[in-house]
Amino acid sequence: MGENIYKPVYSKDTKLVVSDLKVYFPIRRSFIDVLRGKPRLYVKAVDGVSFDVKEGEVFALAGESGCGKTTTGKSILRLNEITEGSIGYLPSKKIENVVKLPMVKKLSEHGHIDLYSIPDKYFKPFRQDIQMIWQDPFGSLNPRRTIFEILEEPLDIHGISSTKEERTEIIAKALEEVKLTPPEEFMWRYPHMLSGGQRQRVVISRALILKPSLVIADEPVSMLDVSIRAEILQLMMDLKKRLGLTYIFITHDLALARYISNRIAVMYLGKIVEMGDARKVVEDPYHPYTKALVEAIPEPDPQRRFIIKELPIKGEVPSPINVPSGCRFHPRCIALDKHPELAELCKTKEPPLIEVAPGRYVACWLYAKK
Amino acid sequence: MSEPLLQVRNLKTYFYTLKGVVKAVDDVSFELNRGESLGIAGESGCGKSTLAFSLIRLVPPPGKIAGGSIIFQGRDITKLSEEEFRREVRWQGISMVFQGAMNVLNPVYTVGDQIAELFMVHKGYTKQEGLKEAERLLQMVGIDPRRVKSYPFELSGGMKQRVVIAMALALSPPLVIADEPTTALDVVVQAQIMNLLKKLKQELKTSIILISHDLSLIAELADKVAIMYGGKIVEYGQSDLVYNNPQHPYTKGLLGSIPRLRGEIKDLTWIPGTPPDLINPPPGCRFHPRCPYAMDKCKKEEPPIIEVEKGHYVACWLYA
């Protein structure tokens, strides 16, 4: 097998390096199963994921629900325990002193550190530097607090500014930044008094008020009407440019990912199956799963109503508890039916993520040298 | 030409709340021929779901049909008594696929029991006969008939949605209303459900009214499109005409905001502002506060409905 298997690289402009990340969630056994000595089962939410994100880049993690994209995002913020692997992070200037602690593991000469080697009590500054934009603007804002109180909380937790006047000023600026103007008018409202789009602006503003350098956006527009999605995305892109942010964009919408991201990684059942330049991956997908995903996206062309096009995929997503052997996509793969000579390989051996063109990686035996 | 299957004339559905009257559907008219399908598109809160609930007379209180008529198969169904409507029209004439299949099915009965119940109530079948029908229907929507014995939690989201569609088709109604039938489903499953609806439309000649905020989804099925804004239809016509030659600024805005899969990446456009408050809608054209072409007239007078080309109607002063 070749030397062109994907390995994330640490360089001085990579903000984040996720290396062979595995997140398994144990399933509770019943008391009787414990007595019978049944082995513990695991949901393999993320099962060996590697990628790197360049500074200033928009990196999209795409896939259907249950593919592990959100768990990967949460792992970066240390919102869940990881089973294996490391997450290397290049801290921004303002938190460099934390990095000097003796137990912190260095991963490269450029200053990447392993986020999971930092003791819990020293992790707080990283939560300032890495922020998350949540999916559901209806569920992620406390309905009993005013917008002012919602935005004040992160300042409070991280001990930024002590006087009320100062805070009011910071919050007013943050609201102006997301175009909720005049800020005095929005500050004292409750979330239920805002529309979905306005709420999502508050969520964005709450993420940016601590001046992070890496923002993980988990489906930031999927709960909004199509007609206002573009406005929120444009706002996010403007802020990125102005504040020099790096985005990890978690989405199920490949058409959208093509518009706003530089690179896409397509995930299936806890693994990356294809990765590369956003436009190329969507316009000319290689992996059979990516092909099916692209085929499934509806387009505003009324001629399509006359055509029933069978999707190039069969069956349903299997449970992440019993992941299929070999290539985990093989039970659903149409390409496998056309290439019976690969059947043995696909069913028994997991395909590595291989470089098939410069910067383009696919995990499929169709493209790998056997 | 034969009489249309459904004619909605000046339909008004209002909600009488303590804060005032919410005019969720305000003077809406359209028609639908047998076997034809109509897509109703618009942002959340534009009244599209209320319109659907009006057609099947399930508008939740304090909502009421306040005026207009719904002529279905030659008779005005707003004039029927509740009992007559339930016995003769609901589910036998017009059925509905509700939004959010996950929550529509009863978790403590098998799907077979739930489908069989329809036949027992509406047709007086025995349970055995009902279950037989249930097997036939499951097969039709692409589920293994042995699944009649399954409980909803044993099925995936896509399969539950198929069961809900099977229930809507149970009594072979000429008209099925599908309200956002694929929200909360993944794209692959969504495409499979759309394929199923297309097949049903072609094979059974069922008329389908598809309600969605996503114009790309509607393009997959609809022969005609109605674009709703603030409780009114602002553009209406054959889908080829509306998609390829949109006239109303709102329709143009909606189409411009859809990211495409191929071709050059142009900046996506959007519609600034928020949908109108339907208790106090803006005077004149309801879209004028968000419209880039708004003129003085738009702020004062409501635009008439104009036929810009044959079978293509627009309510906008730009064309009057």
XYZ file of C-alpha atoms in Angstrom:
690
model
C 0.000 0.000 0.000
C 1.086 3.465 -0.871
C 2.682 6.274 0.979
C -0.160 8.581 0.055
C -2.373 7.763 3.034
C -3.700 10.946 4.600
C -1.876 12.298 7.614
C -2.731 15.679 9.088
C 0.197 18.086 9.048
C 1.348 20.453 11.720
C 2.555 23.642 10.161
C 2.798 27.159 11.453
C -0.485 28.177 9.848
C -2.596 25.212 10.972
C -4.937 26.258 13.710
C -6.195 22.839 14.604
C -5.052 19.288 13.991
C -7.401 16.449 14.843
C -5.515 13.214 14.791
C -7.103 9.773 14.859
C -9.943 10.943 17.084
C -12.166 8.251 18.562
C -15.172 8.933 20.751
C -17.047 5.901 22.056
C -20.050 6.240 24.308
C -20.715 3.252 26.554
C -24.260 1.894 26.573
C -25.860 1.095 29.883
C -26.376 -2.563 30.439
C -29.346 -3.860 32.349
C -28.662 -5.376 35.761
C -29.367 -8.825 34.376
C -26.909 -8.331 31.543
C -24.254 -7.323 34.070
C -24.910 -10.475 36.073
C -24.733 -12.594 32.957
C -21.396 -10.999 32.222
C -22.424 -9.614 28.854
C -19.705 -7.374 27.450
C -20.229 -3.643 27.494
C -21.317 -2.207 24.149
C -20.233 1.116 22.724
C -21.729 3.637 20.323
C -18.819 4.464 18.104
C -19.813 8.047 17.408
C -16.419 9.045 16.044
C -14.145 6.248 14.964
C -10.764 7.439 13.785
C -11.092 10.924 12.318
C -8.139 13.056 11.245
C -8.086 16.470 9.633
C -6.329 19.798 9.895
C -7.767 23.278 9.722
C -5.701 26.177 8.437
C -5.783 29.547 10.090
C -8.498 31.734 8.527
C -10.085 28.803 6.758
C -13.699 27.678 6.668
C -13.634 23.929 7.064
C -16.930 22.076 6.634
C -17.775 18.788 8.331
C -20.687 17.384 6.353
C -22.835 14.310 6.678
C -26.210 12.984 7.748
C -27.464 12.880 11.311
C -25.596 10.365 13.393
C -22.397 10.506 11.352
C -20.436 11.995 14.239
C -19.955 15.512 12.949
C -21.375 17.232 16.021
C -19.493 14.921 18.393
C -16.271 15.812 16.576
C -17.063 19.503 17.037
C -17.875 19.083 20.703
C -14.667 17.119 21.287
C -12.663 20.144 20.173
C -14.282 22.159 22.958
C -13.806 19.264 25.362
C -17.519 18.957 25.903
C -17.219 15.184 25.948
C -14.539 12.687 26.857
C -12.554 11.231 24.003
C -11.510 7.597 23.829
C -8.390 7.918 21.733
C -6.470 10.371 19.620
C -5.325 13.915 20.102
C -6.490 17.392 19.258
C -3.636 19.769 18.554
C -4.404 23.434 18.842
C -2.363 26.527 18.102
C -3.333 28.926 20.877
C -3.717 32.605 20.094
C -1.348 35.174 21.625
C -3.560 36.070 24.558
C -3.563 32.648 26.139
C 0.033 31.748 25.489
C 0.995 31.817 29.177
C -1.303 28.889 29.972
C 0.661 26.831 27.530
C 3.822 27.116 29.605
C 2.500 24.707 32.238
C 4.756 21.647 32.573
C 2.059 19.022 32.008
C 0.929 20.472 28.702
C 1.946 18.201 25.851
C 3.564 19.879 22.895
C 2.710 18.324 19.566
C 4.889 20.342 17.205
C 7.669 22.876 17.100
C 5.184 25.513 15.947
C 3.524 25.555 19.351
C 0.612 23.183 18.860
C -0.516 21.761 22.157
C -2.686 18.784 22.968
C -5.987 20.165 24.262
C -6.609 17.008 26.244
C -3.360 17.307 28.182
C -4.515 20.494 29.898
C -5.915 19.955 33.393
C -9.554 20.963 33.743
C -8.895 23.947 35.965
C -6.604 25.526 33.397
C -8.919 24.929 30.472
C -11.158 27.963 30.994
C -9.127 30.375 28.850
C -9.452 27.964 25.938
C -13.202 28.187 26.214
C -12.759 31.870 25.453
C -10.561 31.171 22.499
C -12.748 28.423 21.001
C -16.444 29.174 20.815
C -19.506 27.417 19.531
C -22.544 28.648 17.617
C -25.421 26.322 18.336
C -27.969 25.026 15.898
C -31.246 25.822 17.558
C -31.830 29.499 18.305
C -35.079 28.549 20.016
C -33.476 26.135 22.460
C -30.090 27.687 23.137
C -31.259 30.977 24.634
C -32.677 31.027 28.142
C -36.269 32.257 27.745
C -36.330 33.895 31.170
C -33.354 36.144 30.625
C -33.071 39.321 28.656
C -30.634 39.568 25.779
C -28.464 41.744 28.041
C -28.304 39.033 30.717
C -27.601 36.365 28.095
C -24.648 38.302 26.737
C -23.476 39.360 30.183
C -23.053 35.795 31.394
C -19.921 34.923 29.378
C -18.330 38.226 30.463
C -19.160 37.374 34.035
C -17.760 33.852 33.873
C -14.522 34.955 32.321
C -14.175 38.005 34.545
C -14.124 40.540 31.758
C -14.837 44.121 32.844
C -16.092 44.888 36.281
C -18.409 47.845 35.988
C -21.922 47.794 34.641
C -21.179 50.723 32.316
C -18.281 48.910 30.744
C -20.364 45.812 30.217
C -23.229 47.727 28.707
C -20.776 49.229 26.284
C -19.280 45.850 25.315
C -22.729 44.338 24.874
C -23.946 47.269 22.816
C -20.949 46.893 20.554
C -21.478 43.153 20.245
C -25.097 43.687 19.229
C -24.118 46.306 16.687
C -21.608 43.888 15.268
C -24.390 41.422 14.429
C -26.585 44.254 13.139
C -29.145 44.222 15.923
C -29.470 47.976 15.918
C -30.157 50.120 17.818
C -28.676 47.891 20.549
C -30.490 49.724 23.361
C -33.719 48.506 21.883
C -32.728 44.828 21.756
C -30.816 44.610 25.028
C -33.871 44.549 27.239
C -35.949 42.209 25.173
C -36.538 38.560 25.924
C -35.788 35.867 23.315
C -39.477 35.266 22.593
C -39.775 38.832 21.365
C -37.303 38.180 18.556
C -37.703 36.365 15.250
C -35.690 33.234 14.483
C -33.094 35.166 12.493
C -32.672 37.766 15.219
C -32.249 35.059 17.834
C -29.550 33.411 15.793
C -27.784 36.789 15.689
C -27.861 36.838 19.478
C -26.353 33.324 19.523
C -23.589 34.497 17.180
C -23.021 37.593 19.230
C -22.737 35.532 22.419
C -20.101 33.362 20.770
C -18.076 36.325 19.538
C -18.283 38.546 22.616
C -15.274 36.749 24.136
C -13.183 37.423 21.019
C -12.456 33.809 20.078
C -10.095 32.813 17.305
C -11.738 29.488 16.397
C -15.506 29.236 16.029
C -17.346 25.939 15.658
C -20.704 26.561 14.013
C -23.031 23.585 14.369
C -25.701 23.874 11.658
C -26.089 27.608 12.326
C -28.842 28.145 9.756
C -30.656 24.840 9.425
C -33.510 25.925 11.710
C -34.075 29.139 9.768
C -36.195 29.759 6.693
C -34.302 29.474 3.428
C -35.018 33.136 2.693
C -33.004 34.450 5.646
C -30.210 31.879 5.712
C -28.064 33.799 3.262
C -28.236 36.906 5.429
C -26.958 35.089 8.529
C -24.227 33.371 6.514
C -23.135 36.648 4.973
C -22.958 38.141 8.456
C -20.822 35.223 9.657
C -18.481 35.605 6.695
C -18.134 39.381 7.190
C -17.302 38.864 10.856
C -14.779 36.207 9.968
C -12.991 38.551 7.626
C -13.044 41.457 10.024
C -12.071 39.576 13.173
C -9.720 37.064 11.546
C -11.645 33.997 12.659
C -11.285 30.367 11.678
C -14.533 28.453 11.239
C -15.427 24.823 11.503
C -18.793 24.620 9.860
C -20.872 21.571 10.706
C -23.657 21.011 8.204
C -25.746 18.431 6.409
C -26.233 20.697 3.414
C -23.562 20.142 0.778
C -24.903 22.874 -1.502
C -24.472 25.377 1.291
C -21.034 24.039 2.207
C -19.979 24.569 -1.400
C -20.835 28.253 -1.110
C -19.144 29.137 2.112
C -16.321 26.726 2.874
C -12.828 26.246 1.517
C -12.662 22.546 2.194
C -15.197 19.847 3.003
C -14.835 16.577 4.862
C -17.760 14.216 4.291
C -18.397 11.876 7.205
C -20.229 8.570 7.287
C -20.789 6.584 10.474
C -17.915 8.112 12.396
C -15.329 8.274 9.623
C -14.261 10.722 6.970
C -14.963 9.155 3.582
C -13.971 12.056 1.354
C -12.134 15.315 1.863
C -10.973 18.086 -0.411
C -11.656 21.440 -2.008
C -15.303 22.340 -1.367
C -16.290 23.023 -4.970
C -14.539 19.968 -6.341
C -16.030 17.589 -3.780
C -19.583 18.741 -4.492
C -19.287 19.203 -8.246
C -17.358 16.018 -8.895
C -17.713 13.604 -5.967
C -15.606 10.428 -5.964
C -16.860 8.375 -3.060
C -20.123 6.465 -3.740
C -21.611 7.919 -0.561
C -20.819 11.519 -1.498
C -22.315 10.834 -4.921
C -25.548 9.678 -3.318
C -25.640 12.686 -0.990
C -25.203 15.131 -3.864
C -27.789 13.304 -5.958
C -30.315 13.559 -3.132
C -30.253 17.345 -2.862
C -33.371 18.903 -4.433
C -32.929 21.700 -6.945
C -35.368 24.443 -7.929
C -35.960 23.086 -11.425
C -39.598 22.215 -12.162
C -38.579 19.743 -14.877
C -37.468 17.439 -12.098
C -41.081 16.668 -11.236
C -41.336 14.324 -14.230
C -38.266 12.311 -13.342
C -38.089 9.626 -10.705
C -34.404 9.102 -10.285
C -33.480 6.175 -8.086
C -30.785 7.191 -5.636
C -27.417 5.450 -5.945
C -27.655 4.099 -2.413
C -29.574 1.275 -0.783
C -30.821 0.453 2.689
C -30.567 2.662 5.718
C -27.814 3.940 7.965
C -26.779 1.024 10.194
C -26.512 1.384 13.957
C -23.197 2.834 15.155
C -23.114 0.074 17.756
C -22.618 -2.695 15.191
C -20.559 -0.995 12.536
C -20.313 -3.158 9.381
C -16.998 -4.905 8.840
C -14.507 -3.701 6.272
C -15.670 -0.549 4.552
C -18.559 0.606 6.720
C -20.441 1.794 3.661
C -20.333 -1.557 1.827
C -23.861 -2.795 2.695
C -25.306 0.346 1.060
C -22.843 0.730 -1.787
C -24.086 0.550 -5.379
C -20.573 0.655 -6.830
C -19.842 -2.617 -5.063
C -22.514 -4.347 -7.161
C -20.720 -3.261 -10.308
C -17.316 -4.343 -9.073
C -17.781 -7.849 -7.664
C -14.014 -8.344 -7.775
C -13.718 -5.872 -4.883
C -16.380 -7.534 -2.746
C -13.976 -9.546 -0.628
C -11.766 -6.548 0.071
C -14.618 -4.144 0.837
C -16.232 -6.569 3.226
C -13.138 -7.395 5.208
C -10.691 -4.503 5.089
C -11.266 -0.890 5.968
C -10.146 1.442 3.183
C -7.646 4.126 4.232
C -8.119 7.794 3.340
C -5.919 8.069 0.255
C -4.782 11.043 -1.787
C -6.198 10.583 -5.291
C -5.440 14.062 -6.608
C -3.547 16.938 -4.977
C -5.409 17.791 -1.785
C -8.199 15.347 -2.567
C -8.675 12.339 -0.314
C -11.065 9.409 -0.638
C -11.519 6.331 1.533
C -12.709 3.797 -1.023
C -11.148 0.679 -2.493
C -12.221 1.771 -5.977
C -9.522 4.412 -5.910
C -6.855 2.734 -3.817
C -3.974 0.657 -5.018
C -4.595 -2.772 -3.635
C -62.789 20.751 -19.539
C -64.247 19.006 -16.551
C -64.858 20.740 -13.284
C -61.807 21.221 -11.088
C -61.396 18.924 -8.106
C -60.932 21.776 -5.696
C -61.807 25.437 -5.936
C -60.877 27.742 -3.112
C -62.536 31.141 -3.376
C -61.675 34.136 -1.210
C -60.912 31.915 1.743
C -60.380 33.739 5.037
C -59.177 31.946 8.154
C -58.789 34.161 11.176
C -57.609 33.496 14.711
C -59.560 35.461 17.283
C -56.979 35.993 19.994
C -57.101 38.304 22.984
C -54.557 40.583 21.329
C -56.582 40.935 18.177
C -57.614 39.115 15.050
C -54.750 37.255 13.318
C -55.540 37.099 9.655
C -53.539 33.973 8.902
C -55.234 33.278 5.575
C -56.709 36.366 4.008
C -58.622 36.214 0.776
C -56.911 33.275 -0.880
C -58.196 31.732 -4.115
C -56.865 28.912 -6.274
C -58.014 25.812 -8.084
C -56.712 22.336 -8.572
C -57.628 19.792 -11.240
C -57.774 16.066 -10.679
C -54.318 14.508 -10.708
C -52.606 17.866 -10.561
C -50.315 18.870 -7.744
C -49.892 22.259 -6.167
C -46.979 23.555 -4.126
C -47.568 26.233 -1.522
C -44.398 28.048 -0.521
C -43.605 30.788 1.928
C -41.694 31.650 5.078
C -42.789 30.442 8.491
C -45.824 32.333 9.681
C -47.109 33.145 6.190
C -50.263 31.099 6.716
C -49.455 28.098 4.551
C -50.087 25.508 7.249
C -53.260 27.286 8.339
C -54.440 27.116 4.746
C -53.825 23.360 4.773
C -55.672 22.911 8.060
C -58.583 24.965 6.679
C -58.953 22.585 3.739
C -59.380 19.637 6.052
C -61.286 21.696 8.634
C -58.890 21.114 11.478
C -58.061 24.741 12.262
C -57.293 24.756 15.989
C -59.293 27.207 18.131
C -59.396 30.186 18.411
C -59.090 29.929 14.643
C -62.141 29.875 12.408
C -62.931 29.940 8.731
C -64.285 33.473 8.571
C -65.329 33.681 4.958
C -65.055 32.374 1.438
C -65.753 28.919 0.133
C -63.932 25.654 -0.473
C -65.648 23.752 -3.271
C -64.482 20.171 -3.301
C -65.973 17.765 -5.844
C -68.774 20.194 -6.542
C -69.909 21.095 -3.037
C -68.919 23.732 -0.557
C -67.300 21.862 2.324
C -67.336 24.887 4.610
C -71.114 24.549 4.733
C -71.194 20.906 5.848
C -71.861 19.994 9.463
C -68.916 18.598 11.379
C -70.458 15.118 11.361
C -71.119 15.166 7.605
C -67.608 16.406 6.945
C -66.051 13.728 9.093
C -68.137 10.958 7.544
C -67.925 11.955 3.919
C -64.918 14.135 3.257
C -62.160 13.907 5.837
C -59.773 11.104 4.876
C -62.095 9.694 2.165
C -61.969 12.866 0.117
C -59.104 14.886 1.535
C -56.410 13.431 3.750
C -53.274 14.874 5.215
C -49.671 13.960 5.873
C -48.829 15.911 8.980
C -45.591 17.661 9.765
C -43.147 15.730 11.949
C -43.842 12.023 11.404
C -42.003 11.261 14.622
C -44.837 12.594 16.730
C -47.851 11.674 14.646
C -47.929 7.963 15.388
C -49.196 6.615 18.675
C -46.230 4.981 20.428
C -48.225 2.295 22.237
C -49.993 0.727 19.242
C -48.420 -1.211 16.389
C -48.461 0.551 13.036
C -50.746 -2.198 11.716
C -53.320 -1.442 14.421
C -53.151 2.250 13.646
C -53.741 1.757 9.937
C -56.422 -0.874 10.518
C -58.289 1.516 12.808
C -58.916 3.803 9.844
C -60.727 1.032 8.005
C -62.654 -0.029 11.085
C -63.892 3.510 11.753
C -64.526 4.710 8.224
C -65.502 1.505 6.441
C -66.744 -0.785 9.216
C -64.154 -3.484 8.484
C -63.248 -6.086 11.060
C -59.806 -5.927 12.607
C -58.635 -8.856 10.464
C -59.719 -7.160 7.253
C -58.161 -3.915 8.420
C -54.802 -5.560 9.058
C -54.884 -7.094 5.589
C -55.386 -3.662 4.113
C -52.553 -2.368 6.298
C -50.203 -4.961 4.803
C -51.211 -3.946 1.293
C -50.590 -0.280 2.066
C -47.214 -0.859 3.671
C -46.147 -2.771 0.595
C -47.292 0.118 -1.582
C -45.115 2.627 0.265
C -42.119 0.306 0.173
C -42.127 -1.249 3.642
C -41.990 -4.977 4.331
C -45.644 -5.940 5.091
C -44.511 -7.973 8.085
C -43.849 -4.625 9.740
C -47.565 -4.361 10.631
C -46.540 -5.854 13.937
C -43.881 -3.214 14.602
C -44.236 -0.375 17.040
C -43.248 3.112 15.883
C -40.051 3.103 17.962
C -38.834 0.094 16.006
C -38.916 2.039 12.750
C -36.468 4.637 11.417
C -37.579 8.195 10.731
C -37.978 7.565 7.022
C -40.055 4.449 7.622
C -42.324 6.289 10.049
C -42.874 8.957 7.424
C -43.791 6.214 4.942
C -46.311 4.821 7.424
C -47.850 8.271 7.818
C -48.108 8.538 4.028
C -49.672 5.068 3.895
C -52.290 6.223 6.395
C -53.080 9.263 4.275
C -53.580 7.023 1.241
C -55.587 4.369 3.073
C -59.038 5.340 1.815
C -57.766 6.306 -1.681
C -58.668 9.988 -1.382
C -58.458 12.069 -4.563
C -56.576 14.810 -2.659
C -53.694 14.479 -0.205
C -52.222 17.454 1.613
C -48.577 17.066 2.633
C -47.447 19.669 5.163
C -43.624 19.806 5.234
C -43.493 16.003 4.862
C -39.711 15.818 5.052
C -38.663 18.180 7.828
C -36.333 16.522 10.306
C -35.351 13.873 7.742
C -31.909 13.512 6.204
C -31.398 14.436 2.562
C -31.147 10.853 1.343
C -34.379 9.904 3.118
C -35.985 13.129 1.941
C -35.203 12.234 -1.665
C -36.650 8.752 -1.154
C -39.873 10.210 0.275
C -40.148 12.652 -2.631
C -39.699 9.746 -5.046
C -42.503 7.916 -3.270
C -44.822 10.926 -3.577
C -43.955 11.268 -7.274
C -44.772 7.600 -7.849
C -48.101 7.900 -6.063
C -48.954 10.935 -8.125
C -48.145 9.162 -11.378
C -49.615 5.767 -10.582
C -52.657 6.584 -8.488
C -53.340 9.992 -10.081
C -53.714 11.440 -6.604
C -53.693 15.225 -6.386
C -51.140 16.429 -3.895
C -50.859 19.796 -2.189
C -47.276 20.087 -0.969
C -46.518 22.727 1.618
C -42.930 23.767 2.250
C -40.675 26.744 2.843
C -38.196 25.228 0.411
C -38.839 26.015 -3.243
C -36.393 23.357 -4.406
C -38.451 20.678 -2.719
C -41.646 21.976 -4.298
C -40.030 21.910 -7.753
C -39.636 18.157 -7.315
C -43.376 17.605 -7.346
C -45.623 20.537 -8.129
C -47.332 21.300 -11.438
C -48.558 24.612 -10.035
C -47.064 26.858 -7.400
C -48.612 29.407 -5.080
C -46.259 31.718 -3.224
C -47.753 33.003 0.025
C -46.746 36.070 1.934
C -48.475 37.482 5.006
C -51.611 35.391 4.547
C -52.045 36.158 0.856
C -51.013 34.523 -2.394
C -48.616 36.923 -4.120
C -47.740 34.801 -7.136
C -49.507 31.819 -8.596
C -49.166 29.812 -11.771
C -47.818 26.806 -13.632
C -44.515 25.870 -12.023
C -42.539 26.209 -15.271
C -43.692 29.805 -15.541
C -43.092 30.725 -11.912
C -39.657 29.104 -11.627
C -38.294 30.175 -14.973
C -39.842 33.605 -15.070
C -40.558 34.785 -11.526
C -42.297 38.150 -11.400
C -43.000 39.124 -7.816
C -39.997 40.589 -5.959
C -40.693 38.168 -3.105
C -40.556 35.117 -5.377
C -37.344 36.421 -6.919
C -35.915 36.837 -3.434
C -36.879 33.315 -2.425
C -35.335 31.799 -5.542
C -32.181 33.879 -5.194
C -31.558 32.597 -1.688
C -31.205 28.925 -2.676
C -27.621 27.664 -2.891
C -27.093 25.688 -6.122
C -25.082 22.533 -6.596
C -23.484 23.435 -9.873
C -22.312 26.418 -11.809
C -20.736 29.657 -10.818
C -20.899 30.716 -7.183
C -22.810 33.959 -7.111
C -23.488 35.707 -3.847
C -26.705 34.439 -2.377
C -29.361 37.070 -1.944
C -31.804 37.309 0.887
C -34.941 39.088 1.859
C -34.136 41.655 4.536
C -36.428 42.277 7.481
C -38.956 40.013 9.143
C -42.354 38.658 8.106
C -45.298 40.941 8.936
C -47.336 40.844 12.098
C -50.648 39.426 10.939
C -52.648 41.270 13.601
C -51.607 44.615 12.184
C -50.373 43.908 8.685
C -48.724 46.803 6.890
C -51.158 48.872 4.812
C -51.160 48.493 1.047
C -49.014 45.683 -0.242
C -47.939 43.582 2.762
C -44.518 43.042 1.283
C -43.678 46.723 0.819
C -41.504 47.180 3.961
C -39.127 44.485 2.659
C -39.451 45.181 -1.055
C -36.541 46.766 -2.949
C -38.925 48.204 -5.565
C -41.527 49.671 -3.197
C -43.248 52.791 -4.555
C -45.603 55.250 -2.895
C -48.615 53.447 -4.223
C -47.494 50.180 -2.640
C -47.738 51.741 0.828
C -51.326 52.821 0.371
C -53.242 50.494 -1.880
C -53.352 46.756 -1.998
C -52.192 45.472 -5.397
C -54.731 43.677 -7.596
C -54.050 40.215 -8.996
C -52.827 40.531 -12.566
C -52.428 37.848 -15.193
C -48.963 38.607 -16.592
C -49.058 35.719 -19.031
C -51.532 32.922 -19.544
C -51.812 30.920 -16.338
C -49.405 33.127 -14.365
C -50.798 35.573 -11.795
C -48.998 38.176 -9.725
C -50.203 40.590 -7.063
C -47.791 43.488 -7.496
C -48.069 47.133 -8.533
C -45.021 46.757 -10.787
C -47.212 45.004 -13.314
C -50.503 46.844 -12.857
